Coordinates of C-alpha atoms in Angstrom, one line a residue:
M238 CA 93.8 102.2 101.8
Q239 CA 92.3 103.6 105.0
A240 CA 89.6 105.2 102.9
G241 CA 88.6 101.8 101.7
L242 CA 87.3 101.0 105.1
K243 CA 84.3 103.2 104.7
G244 CA 81.1 102.5 102.8
L245 CA 81.9 98.8 102.0
A246 CA 78.6 96.9 101.7
S247 CA 78.2 93.7 103.8
G248 CA 77.9 90.6 101.8
L249 CA 77.5 86.8 102.1
V250 CA 80.5 84.7 103.2
V251 CA 80.4 81.1 102.1
L252 CA 82.2 78.6 104.3
G253 CA 81.7 75.1 103.0
A254 CA 78.0 74.5 102.8
T255 CA 77.2 77.2 105.3
V256 CA 76.1 80.7 104.3
I257 CA 77.0 83.3 106.9
A258 CA 75.9 87.0 106.8
A259 CA 79.0 89.1 107.0
P260 CA 78.9 91.6 109.9
A261 CA 78.1 95.1 108.7
M262 CA 80.8 97.7 108.4
A263 CA 80.3 100.0 111.4
A264 CA 82.2 103.1 112.2
D265 CA 85.9 102.7 111.7
W266 CA 87.9 101.6 114.8
D267 CA 90.1 104.1 116.5
A268 CA 93.6 104.0 115.1
K269 CA 94.9 103.3 118.6
I270 CA 93.3 99.9 118.3
S271 CA 94.1 98.9 114.7
N272 CA 97.4 100.8 114.2
P273 CA 98.8 102.3 117.4
K274 CA 102.2 103.1 115.8
P275 CA 101.5 104.3 112.3
A276 CA 104.6 104.5 110.0
A277 CA 105.4 105.2 106.4
G278 CA 105.0 102.1 104.3
D279 CA 102.0 100.7 106.2
V280 CA 99.5 98.7 104.1
T281 CA 96.0 98.6 105.6
L282 CA 93.3 96.2 104.7
P283 CA 89.7 96.5 106.0
M284 CA 88.1 94.0 108.3
P285 CA 84.5 93.1 109.3
C286 CA 82.8 95.3 112.0
G287 CA 84.7 98.4 110.8
G288 CA 88.1 97.0 111.8
A289 CA 91.4 97.2 110.0
M290 CA 94.6 95.1 109.8
V291 CA 97.9 96.7 109.0
F292 CA 100.7 94.9 107.2
R293 CA 104.4 95.6 106.4
T294 CA 106.1 94.9 103.1
V295 CA 108.9 92.4 103.2
A296 CA 111.2 92.7 100.2
V297 CA 113.1 89.7 98.7
P298 CA 115.7 90.3 96.0
A299 CA 114.8 88.0 93.1
D300 CA 114.7 88.2 89.3
G301 CA 112.6 86.3 86.8
P302 CA 109.6 84.0 87.4
L303 CA 111.7 81.4 89.3
G304 CA 114.0 83.9 91.1
D305 CA 114.4 83.5 94.8
T306 CA 117.0 84.3 97.5
R307 CA 119.0 81.8 99.5
V308 CA 119.2 82.6 103.2
M309 CA 120.8 80.8 106.2
L310 CA 118.3 80.4 109.0
G311 CA 118.5 78.8 112.4
G312 CA 121.0 79.3 115.2
G313 CA 124.5 78.1 116.1
D314 CA 123.9 76.5 119.5
P315 CA 125.1 72.9 119.3
A316 CA 122.8 71.8 122.1
R317 CA 119.8 72.8 120.1
G318 CA 121.1 71.7 116.7
S319 CA 118.4 69.1 116.1
L320 CA 115.8 71.8 116.7
E321 CA 117.3 75.0 115.4
G322 CA 120.5 74.1 113.5
V323 CA 121.7 76.5 110.8
H324 CA 120.3 75.5 107.5
P325 CA 119.7 77.0 104.0
E326 CA 116.3 78.0 102.9
Y327 CA 115.0 79.7 99.7
I328 CA 112.5 82.5 99.9
A329 CA 110.5 84.6 97.4
G330 CA 107.6 86.9 97.9
S331 CA 104.2 86.6 96.2
F332 CA 104.3 90.0 94.5
S333 CA 106.8 91.0 91.8
D334 CA 108.0 94.3 90.6
G335 CA 108.8 92.6 87.2
K336 CA 112.5 93.4 87.6
S337 CA 114.7 92.5 90.6
Q338 CA 112.4 92.2 93.6
R339 CA 109.5 90.2 95.0
T340 CA 107.6 91.1 98.2
Y341 CA 105.1 89.6 100.6
L342 CA 102.9 91.3 103.3
I343 CA 103.2 90.3 106.9
G344 CA 101.0 91.5 109.8
K345 CA 102.6 94.5 111.5
Y346 CA 101.1 93.3 114.8
E347 CA 100.0 90.0 116.3
V348 CA 96.3 89.4 115.6
T349 CA 94.4 91.0 118.4
Q350 CA 91.3 89.9 120.3
A351 CA 89.3 92.6 118.5
Q352 CA 90.4 91.5 115.1
Y353 CA 89.8 87.8 115.9
E354 CA 86.3 88.4 117.2
A355 CA 85.4 90.7 114.3
V356 CA 86.3 88.0 111.7
M357 CA 84.7 85.2 113.7
A358 CA 81.5 87.0 114.4
D359 CA 78.5 85.5 112.5
T360 CA 76.2 88.5 112.7
P361 CA 76.5 92.3 113.1
E362 CA 75.2 91.9 116.6
A363 CA 78.2 89.7 117.4
C364 CA 80.7 92.4 116.5
P365 CA 83.1 93.1 119.4
K366 CA 82.7 96.2 121.5
V367 CA 86.1 97.6 120.8
A368 CA 88.1 98.9 123.8
M369 CA 91.8 99.1 124.6
P370 CA 91.9 95.7 126.3
K371 CA 90.9 94.2 123.0
R372 CA 94.3 95.2 121.7
L373 CA 95.8 92.3 123.5
P374 CA 97.0 89.5 121.2
Q375 CA 94.4 86.7 120.7
T376 CA 95.6 83.6 122.5
D377 CA 94.1 80.4 123.9
I378 CA 93.1 79.1 120.5
G379 CA 94.3 76.1 118.5
W380 CA 96.2 76.0 115.2
F381 CA 93.0 75.0 113.4
D382 CA 91.3 78.0 114.9
A383 CA 94.0 80.3 113.5
V384 CA 93.7 78.7 110.1
R385 CA 89.9 79.1 110.2
F386 CA 90.4 82.8 111.0
T387 CA 92.5 83.1 107.8
E388 CA 89.9 81.3 105.8
R389 CA 87.0 83.5 107.0
Y390 CA 89.0 86.7 106.6
S391 CA 90.1 85.8 103.1
V392 CA 86.6 85.1 102.0
W393 CA 85.3 88.3 103.6
L394 CA 88.0 90.4 101.8
R395 CA 87.0 88.9 98.4
K396 CA 83.4 89.6 99.0
N397 CA 83.7 93.0 100.6
A398 CA 87.0 94.8 100.1
G399 CA 87.1 95.0 96.3
K400 CA 90.1 96.9 95.0
A401 CA 91.6 97.4 98.5
V402 CA 93.0 93.9 98.3
P403 CA 96.4 93.5 96.4
K404 CA 96.5 91.5 93.3
E405 CA 99.2 89.7 91.2
G406 CA 98.3 88.8 87.7
D407 CA 94.7 87.5 87.7
E408 CA 94.8 86.4 91.4
T409 CA 93.6 88.4 94.4
A410 CA 95.6 88.1 97.6
Y411 CA 94.4 85.8 100.4
I412 CA 95.3 85.6 104.1
R413 CA 97.2 82.7 105.6
L414 CA 99.7 81.9 108.4
P415 CA 103.4 82.6 107.5
T416 CA 105.7 79.9 106.6
E417 CA 108.7 79.3 109.0
A418 CA 111.0 80.9 106.4
E419 CA 108.8 83.9 105.9
W420 CA 108.5 84.4 109.6
E421 CA 112.2 84.1 110.4
Y422 CA 113.3 86.1 107.4
A423 CA 111.0 89.0 108.5
A424 CA 112.0 88.7 112.2
R425 CA 115.7 89.0 111.3
G426 CA 115.1 92.1 109.2
G427 CA 115.1 90.6 105.7
A428 CA 116.9 92.5 103.0
S429 CA 117.0 95.7 105.2
V430 CA 119.9 94.4 107.3
S431 CA 123.4 93.3 106.2
P432 CA 124.2 89.6 105.9
A433 CA 126.3 89.8 109.0
D434 CA 123.5 91.3 111.1
F435 CA 121.0 88.9 109.5
G436 CA 122.9 86.0 111.0
E437 CA 123.0 87.4 114.6
R438 CA 121.1 85.9 117.5
I439 CA 118.7 88.8 117.6
F440 CA 118.4 92.0 115.5
A441 CA 120.3 95.0 116.7
M442 CA 118.7 96.5 119.9
P443 CA 120.8 99.6 120.8
D444 CA 118.5 100.6 123.6
G445 CA 118.5 97.2 125.2
M446 CA 116.1 94.3 124.8
A447 CA 113.4 95.6 127.1
K448 CA 112.7 98.4 124.6
Y449 CA 111.9 95.9 121.9
V450 CA 110.7 92.6 123.5
W451 CA 108.3 91.5 126.2
F452 CA 110.0 88.7 128.1
A453 CA 109.8 87.2 131.6
G454 CA 110.5 89.3 134.7
T455 CA 109.4 92.4 136.5
Q456 CA 111.6 94.6 134.3
S457 CA 109.5 93.5 131.3
A458 CA 106.2 91.7 130.8
N459 CA 105.8 90.7 134.5
G460 CA 104.1 87.5 133.7
K461 CA 101.3 89.0 131.5
P462 CA 100.7 89.4 127.8
Q463 CA 100.9 93.1 126.7
L464 CA 99.0 95.3 124.3
T465 CA 100.3 95.0 120.8
G466 CA 102.6 97.8 119.5
L467 CA 103.8 99.3 122.7
L468 CA 107.5 98.7 122.1
T469 CA 110.0 99.7 119.4
P470 CA 109.5 97.6 116.2
G471 CA 112.2 95.5 114.5
P472 CA 114.2 96.5 111.4
L473 CA 111.2 96.1 109.1
G474 CA 108.8 98.1 111.3
I475 CA 107.1 94.9 112.6
H476 CA 106.2 94.8 116.3
D477 CA 106.5 91.9 118.9
M478 CA 107.9 89.2 116.6
L479 CA 110.1 88.3 119.6
G480 CA 108.4 87.9 122.9
N481 CA 104.9 88.8 124.1
V482 CA 103.2 85.7 122.7
D483 CA 104.5 82.7 120.7
E484 CA 103.4 82.8 117.0
M485 CA 102.1 79.9 115.0
V486 CA 103.3 79.2 111.5
L487 CA 101.9 77.3 108.6
E488 CA 103.8 74.1 108.2
P489 CA 104.3 71.2 110.6
F490 CA 107.3 70.8 112.8
R491 CA 110.3 69.0 111.5
L492 CA 113.6 68.2 113.2
N493 CA 116.9 69.5 111.7
K494 CA 119.3 66.9 110.3
L495 CA 122.6 68.6 109.6
G496 CA 121.4 71.2 107.1
R497 CA 118.2 69.6 106.0
S498 CA 114.8 68.8 107.5
H499 CA 114.1 65.3 108.9
G500 CA 111.4 63.4 107.0
Q501 CA 108.9 63.1 109.8
A502 CA 106.2 65.8 110.0
G503 CA 105.1 66.4 113.6
G504 CA 103.0 68.9 115.5
Y505 CA 102.7 72.6 114.7
V506 CA 105.5 75.2 115.2
V507 CA 105.5 78.3 117.4
R508 CA 108.2 80.9 117.0
G509 CA 109.6 83.9 118.9
G510 CA 109.1 83.2 122.6
N511 CA 106.6 84.7 124.9
Y512 CA 106.1 86.8 128.0
L513 CA 107.2 83.9 130.2
T514 CA 110.5 83.3 128.2
G515 CA 113.6 84.4 129.9
E516 CA 115.6 87.3 128.5
Q517 CA 118.6 85.1 127.9
D518 CA 116.5 82.6 125.9
I519 CA 115.0 85.2 123.5
R520 CA 116.4 84.6 120.0
T521 CA 115.2 84.7 116.4
A522 CA 116.0 81.0 115.9
L523 CA 113.8 79.9 118.8
R524 CA 111.3 77.3 117.6
Q525 CA 109.2 74.8 119.5
E526 CA 106.9 71.9 118.6
V527 CA 103.3 71.9 120.0
P528 CA 100.9 68.9 119.6
Y529 CA 97.7 69.7 117.7
F530 CA 95.7 67.9 120.4
D531 CA 96.0 66.9 124.0
D532 CA 93.7 64.9 126.3
A533 CA 91.2 67.7 126.6
G534 CA 90.9 68.0 122.8
V535 CA 92.4 70.8 120.7
R536 CA 95.7 72.0 122.3
K537 CA 95.4 75.7 123.3
S538 CA 97.8 78.0 125.2
K539 CA 97.4 81.4 126.9
T540 CA 101.0 82.2 125.7
T541 CA 100.4 81.4 122.0
G542 CA 98.9 83.6 119.3
F543 CA 99.6 84.3 115.7
R544 CA 100.1 86.9 112.9
V545 CA 99.2 86.5 109.2
V546 CA 100.6 87.2 105.8
A547 CA 98.8 88.3 102.6
A548 CA 99.9 86.1 99.6
V549 CA 98.8 84.8 96.2
P550 CA 99.2 81.4 94.4
S551 CA 102.5 80.7 92.6
L552 CA 100.8 80.7 89.2
T553 CA 98.7 83.8 88.9
S554 CA 97.9 83.8 85.2
A555 CA 98.3 81.8 82.0
A556 CA 101.2 84.2 81.0
Q557 CA 102.8 83.5 84.4
L558 CA 102.6 79.7 83.8
K559 CA 104.2 80.1 80.4
A560 CA 107.0 82.2 81.9
V561 CA 107.6 79.7 84.6
Q562 CA 107.8 76.8 82.2
Q563 CA 110.2 78.7 80.0
A564 CA 112.4 79.6 83.0
W565 CA 112.3 76.0 84.2
E566 CA 113.5 74.7 80.9
K567 CA 116.5 77.0 81.1
L568 CA 117.5 75.9 84.6
G569 CA 120.8 74.0 84.3
A570 CA 120.7 74.1 80.5
T571 CA 121.7 77.8 80.5
S572 CA 124.8 77.0 82.6
A573 CA 126.1 74.7 79.9
T574 CA 125.9 77.7 77.5
D575 CA 128.6 79.5 79.4
D576 CA 128.4 83.3 78.8
R577 CA 132.0 83.9 79.9
P578 CA 134.1 85.7 77.2
G579 CA 135.9 83.3 74.9
V580 CA 134.1 80.1 75.9
Q581 CA 133.0 78.2 72.8
L582 CA 130.8 75.2 72.7
G583 CA 131.2 72.2 70.4
K584 CA 129.1 72.0 67.2
Q585 CA 127.6 68.5 67.9
A586 CA 125.0 69.9 70.3
E587 CA 124.3 73.2 71.9
T588 CA 124.5 71.9 75.5
P589 CA 125.4 68.7 77.3
I590 CA 121.8 68.6 78.5
E591 CA 120.5 68.5 74.9
D592 CA 123.2 65.9 74.1
L593 CA 121.8 63.6 76.8
A594 CA 118.3 64.2 75.6
V595 CA 119.3 63.1 72.1
L596 CA 120.9 60.0 73.5
A597 CA 118.0 59.1 75.7
K598 CA 115.6 59.5 72.8
A599 CA 117.6 57.2 70.6
A600 CA 118.2 54.6 73.3
P601 CA 116.6 51.3 72.2
D602 CA 116.5 49.8 75.7
P603 CA 113.8 51.3 77.9
E604 CA 115.9 50.9 81.0
M605 CA 118.8 52.7 79.4
K606 CA 116.5 55.5 78.3
K607 CA 115.3 55.8 81.9
R608 CA 118.8 56.0 83.3
L609 CA 119.9 58.6 80.7
E610 CA 116.9 60.7 81.6
Q611 CA 117.8 60.4 85.3
V612 CA 121.4 61.5 84.5
Q613 CA 120.0 64.4 82.5
A614 CA 117.8 65.5 85.4
S615 CA 120.7 65.2 87.9
L616 CA 123.0 67.1 85.7
R617 CA 120.5 69.9 85.3
A618 CA 120.1 70.1 89.1
D619 CA 123.9 70.3 89.6
L620 CA 124.3 72.9 86.9
A621 CA 121.4 75.0 88.3
L622 CA 123.1 74.9 91.7
R623 CA 126.3 76.0 90.1
D624 CA 124.5 78.9 88.4
E625 CA 123.2 80.1 91.8
Q626 CA 126.7 79.9 93.3
R627 CA 128.1 81.8 90.3
D628 CA 125.4 84.5 90.6
R629 CA 126.1 85.0 94.3
A630 CA 129.8 85.2 93.6
A631 CA 129.3 87.7 90.8
R632 CA 127.1 89.8 93.1
T633 CA 129.7 89.7 95.9
A634 CA 132.4 90.8 93.4
L635 CA 130.3 93.7 92.1
R636 CA 129.6 94.8 95.7
M637 CA 133.3 94.8 96.4
G638 CA 133.9 96.8 93.3
A639 CA 131.3 99.4 94.3
F640 CA 132.8 99.8 97.8
L641 CA 136.3 100.1 96.3
G642 CA 135.0 102.8 93.9
Q643 CA 133.6 104.8 96.8
K644 CA 137.0 104.4 98.5
L645 CA 138.8 105.6 95.4
A646 CA 136.5 108.6 95.1
D647 CA 137.1 109.7 98.7
D648 CA 140.8 109.0 98.7
G649 CA 141.4 110.7 95.3
K650 CA 139.6 113.8 96.5
W651 CA 141.7 113.8 99.7
V652 CA 145.0 113.4 97.8
D653 CA 144.0 116.3 95.5
R654 CA 143.2 118.4 98.6
L655 CA 146.5 117.6 100.2
R656 CA 148.4 118.3 97.0
S657 CA 146.8 121.6 96.7
L658 CA 147.7 122.5 100.3
Y659 CA 151.3 121.3 99.7
E660 CA 151.6 123.4 96.5
S661 CA 150.3 126.5 98.3
Q662 CA 152.6 126.0 101.3
K663 CA 155.6 125.3 99.0
A664 CA 155.0 128.5 97.1
A665 CA 154.8 130.5 100.4
D666 CA 157.8 128.8 102.1
P667 CA 159.5 126.0 100.2
N668 CA 161.9 124.9 102.9
S669 CA 159.7 125.0 106.0
D670 CA 159.0 122.0 108.2
R671 CA 155.3 122.4 107.4
T672 CA 156.0 122.2 103.7
K673 CA 158.0 119.0 104.2
D674 CA 155.2 117.6 106.4
Y675 CA 152.6 118.3 103.7
Q676 CA 154.9 116.6 101.1
A677 CA 155.3 113.5 103.3
K678 CA 151.5 113.3 103.7
V679 CA 151.0 113.6 100.0
Q680 CA 153.5 110.9 99.3
E681 CA 152.0 108.6 102.0
N682 CA 148.4 109.0 100.8
Q683 CA 149.3 108.8 97.1
K684 CA 151.0 105.5 97.7
A685 CA 147.9 104.1 99.5
L686 CA 145.7 105.4 96.7
D687 CA 148.0 103.8 94.1
D688 CA 147.8 100.4 96.0
N689 CA 144.0 100.6 96.1
L690 CA 143.8 101.6 92.5
R691 CA 146.0 98.6 91.6
Y692 CA 143.7 96.3 93.6
Y693 CA 140.7 97.9 91.9
A694 CA 142.2 97.3 88.5
D695 CA 142.8 93.6 89.4
T696 CA 139.2 93.4 90.5
V697 CA 137.9 94.8 87.2
I698 CA 140.0 92.4 85.2
R699 CA 139.0 89.3 87.2
I700 CA 135.3 90.1 87.0
A701 CA 135.5 90.7 83.3
E702 CA 137.2 87.4 82.8
D703 CA 135.0 85.4 85.1
Y704 CA 131.5 86.5 84.3
G705 CA 129.6 87.2 81.1
D706 CA 127.6 90.2 80.2
D707 CA 124.2 88.6 80.9
T708 CA 125.3 87.5 84.4
L709 CA 126.8 90.8 85.3
K710 CA 123.8 92.8 84.1
R711 CA 121.3 90.6 86.0
Q712 CA 123.3 90.6 89.2
K713 CA 123.9 94.3 89.0
E714 CA 120.1 94.9 89.0
L715 CA 119.7 92.5 92.0
L716 CA 122.5 94.1 93.9
A717 CA 121.2 97.6 93.3
T718 CA 117.9 96.4 94.8
E719 CA 119.7 94.9 97.8
M720 CA 121.6 98.2 98.4
K721 CA 118.4 100.2 98.3
N722 CA 116.8 97.9 100.8
L723 CA 119.8 98.2 103.1
G724 CA 119.7 102.0 103.0
L725 CA 122.8 102.1 100.8
A726 CA 121.2 103.8 97.7
H727 CA 124.2 106.2 97.7
L728 CA 126.3 103.3 96.5
V729 CA 124.3 102.5 93.4
P730 CA 126.0 105.2 91.3
Y731 CA 129.4 103.6 92.2
L732 CA 128.0 100.2 91.3
D733 CA 126.9 101.6 87.9
R734 CA 130.3 103.1 87.3
H735 CA 132.1 100.0 88.4
T736 CA 130.0 97.8 86.1
G737 CA 130.7 100.2 83.3
H738 CA 134.5 99.8 83.9
V739 CA 134.2 96.1 83.7
L740 CA 132.2 96.1 80.5
G741 CA 134.5 98.7 79.0
Y742 CA 137.6 96.6 79.8
R743 CA 135.7 93.7 78.2
D744 CA 135.5 95.7 74.9
D745 CA 139.0 97.2 74.7
H746 CA 141.2 95.2 77.2
K747 CA 142.8 98.4 78.3
V748 CA 143.7 98.9 82.0
S749 CA 142.7 102.5 82.3
R750 CA 143.6 103.1 85.9
Q751 CA 143.8 106.9 85.7
K752 CA 140.6 107.2 83.8
W753 CA 138.8 104.9 86.2
L754 CA 140.1 107.0 89.2
D755 CA 139.1 110.2 87.4
D756 CA 135.6 108.8 86.8
Y757 CA 135.1 108.3 90.6
V758 CA 136.8 111.6 91.7
K759 CA 134.5 113.6 89.4
M760 CA 131.3 111.9 90.8

């Protein structure tokens, strides 16, 4: 996309009733200003005044038009439970691969002074003179200023950037502040880290926090904001999400009330800590409320900046709307049509949901009709939740099967190697201590292999009995995506083989332990 920065004509940007001439595209900025740490996977969008903004792709495993991922956000400190208590959130990106993954784009760096001035410039003459100090994050602005920046940049992109801007369906991407869930999901490492690492206080920093975060003290920020991109990025290749400057998010602050948000919407939220935050206080869950206004007017802070995301509306085309409606109608109702082997439904109605719909339609009393419809909606919600829990359990079971398959492959090959050495030694000297030692090792390792193979067979049988074909196939695709995001693509063939064993057992009900082991050993 870097080539898209050149030769873009200036246009007219319409903001409300005001028509503003977009600053002309001058020579491209030096990469040291717009992308000081280039990396594979960077997505670059042009900006006014010859500038550029770089994004990173955040992947979210999700299938279907209503697919999303449940994550646990927040921290475990009881003293800050009302502010940061652990709570579930659901997240899905704007852009779909049409199969098992959605993505969104988040700024690789905090918005810099150069980028802010370029977007807010009204004329070509107002374009910033770009120099290294302009790579400092833009601070000392209010939340509404940040939102105004995203508005102007979005309009400019649509008028000037053409095909450089991502699309989904019929909709072109626009720029906005990230939601809290999007911000924290990306800061923790998203799908690129294991669930255990995702829940840690901070992402793994093997070289020490000072290599990744600007915090208070002479060994780090020393009381000043720092140029963006100087330190090592987080797991997704994103710089300075923790420390340097606080970052504003889209929605207003809400207190935490034991796993759910409190009903009052307050000021705006800043995340991540800043260059005056102590090292011991840096954490991914850190969130603070800031009033939109103070006695001087708009509340501003020299320690607060922002980064942006590129996103699209939820409904991007007429076809997407239809797909969403069809998926919504299946929520809950599909759970009643259990796809487990051997489960049969009665002949009176296809599902309990449809049964309730028939009763509600036939009810002569309007109040009774209303109550039946409420029961139907409540049951659908409960069944949809059960579906999600079932799907997560199926994915966990398949993951275990894949890991067991890899273990069987390694152990089976090792036992074969030991047995070969034993046979060679036995042929050379059948009564030697070394021959007896090899024999003992073969027996010991064979017993462990047999135990693991027995456990694997139990796993195959339980999965085959607990989950239907449709559930297994959908969750296998999602799990394969998760594994690739985690850098575990080498496990996908084991997942494929394990799922094949489950479906094969479903067909013939034969516990083929030796065949299953041979399948793995020969991989």
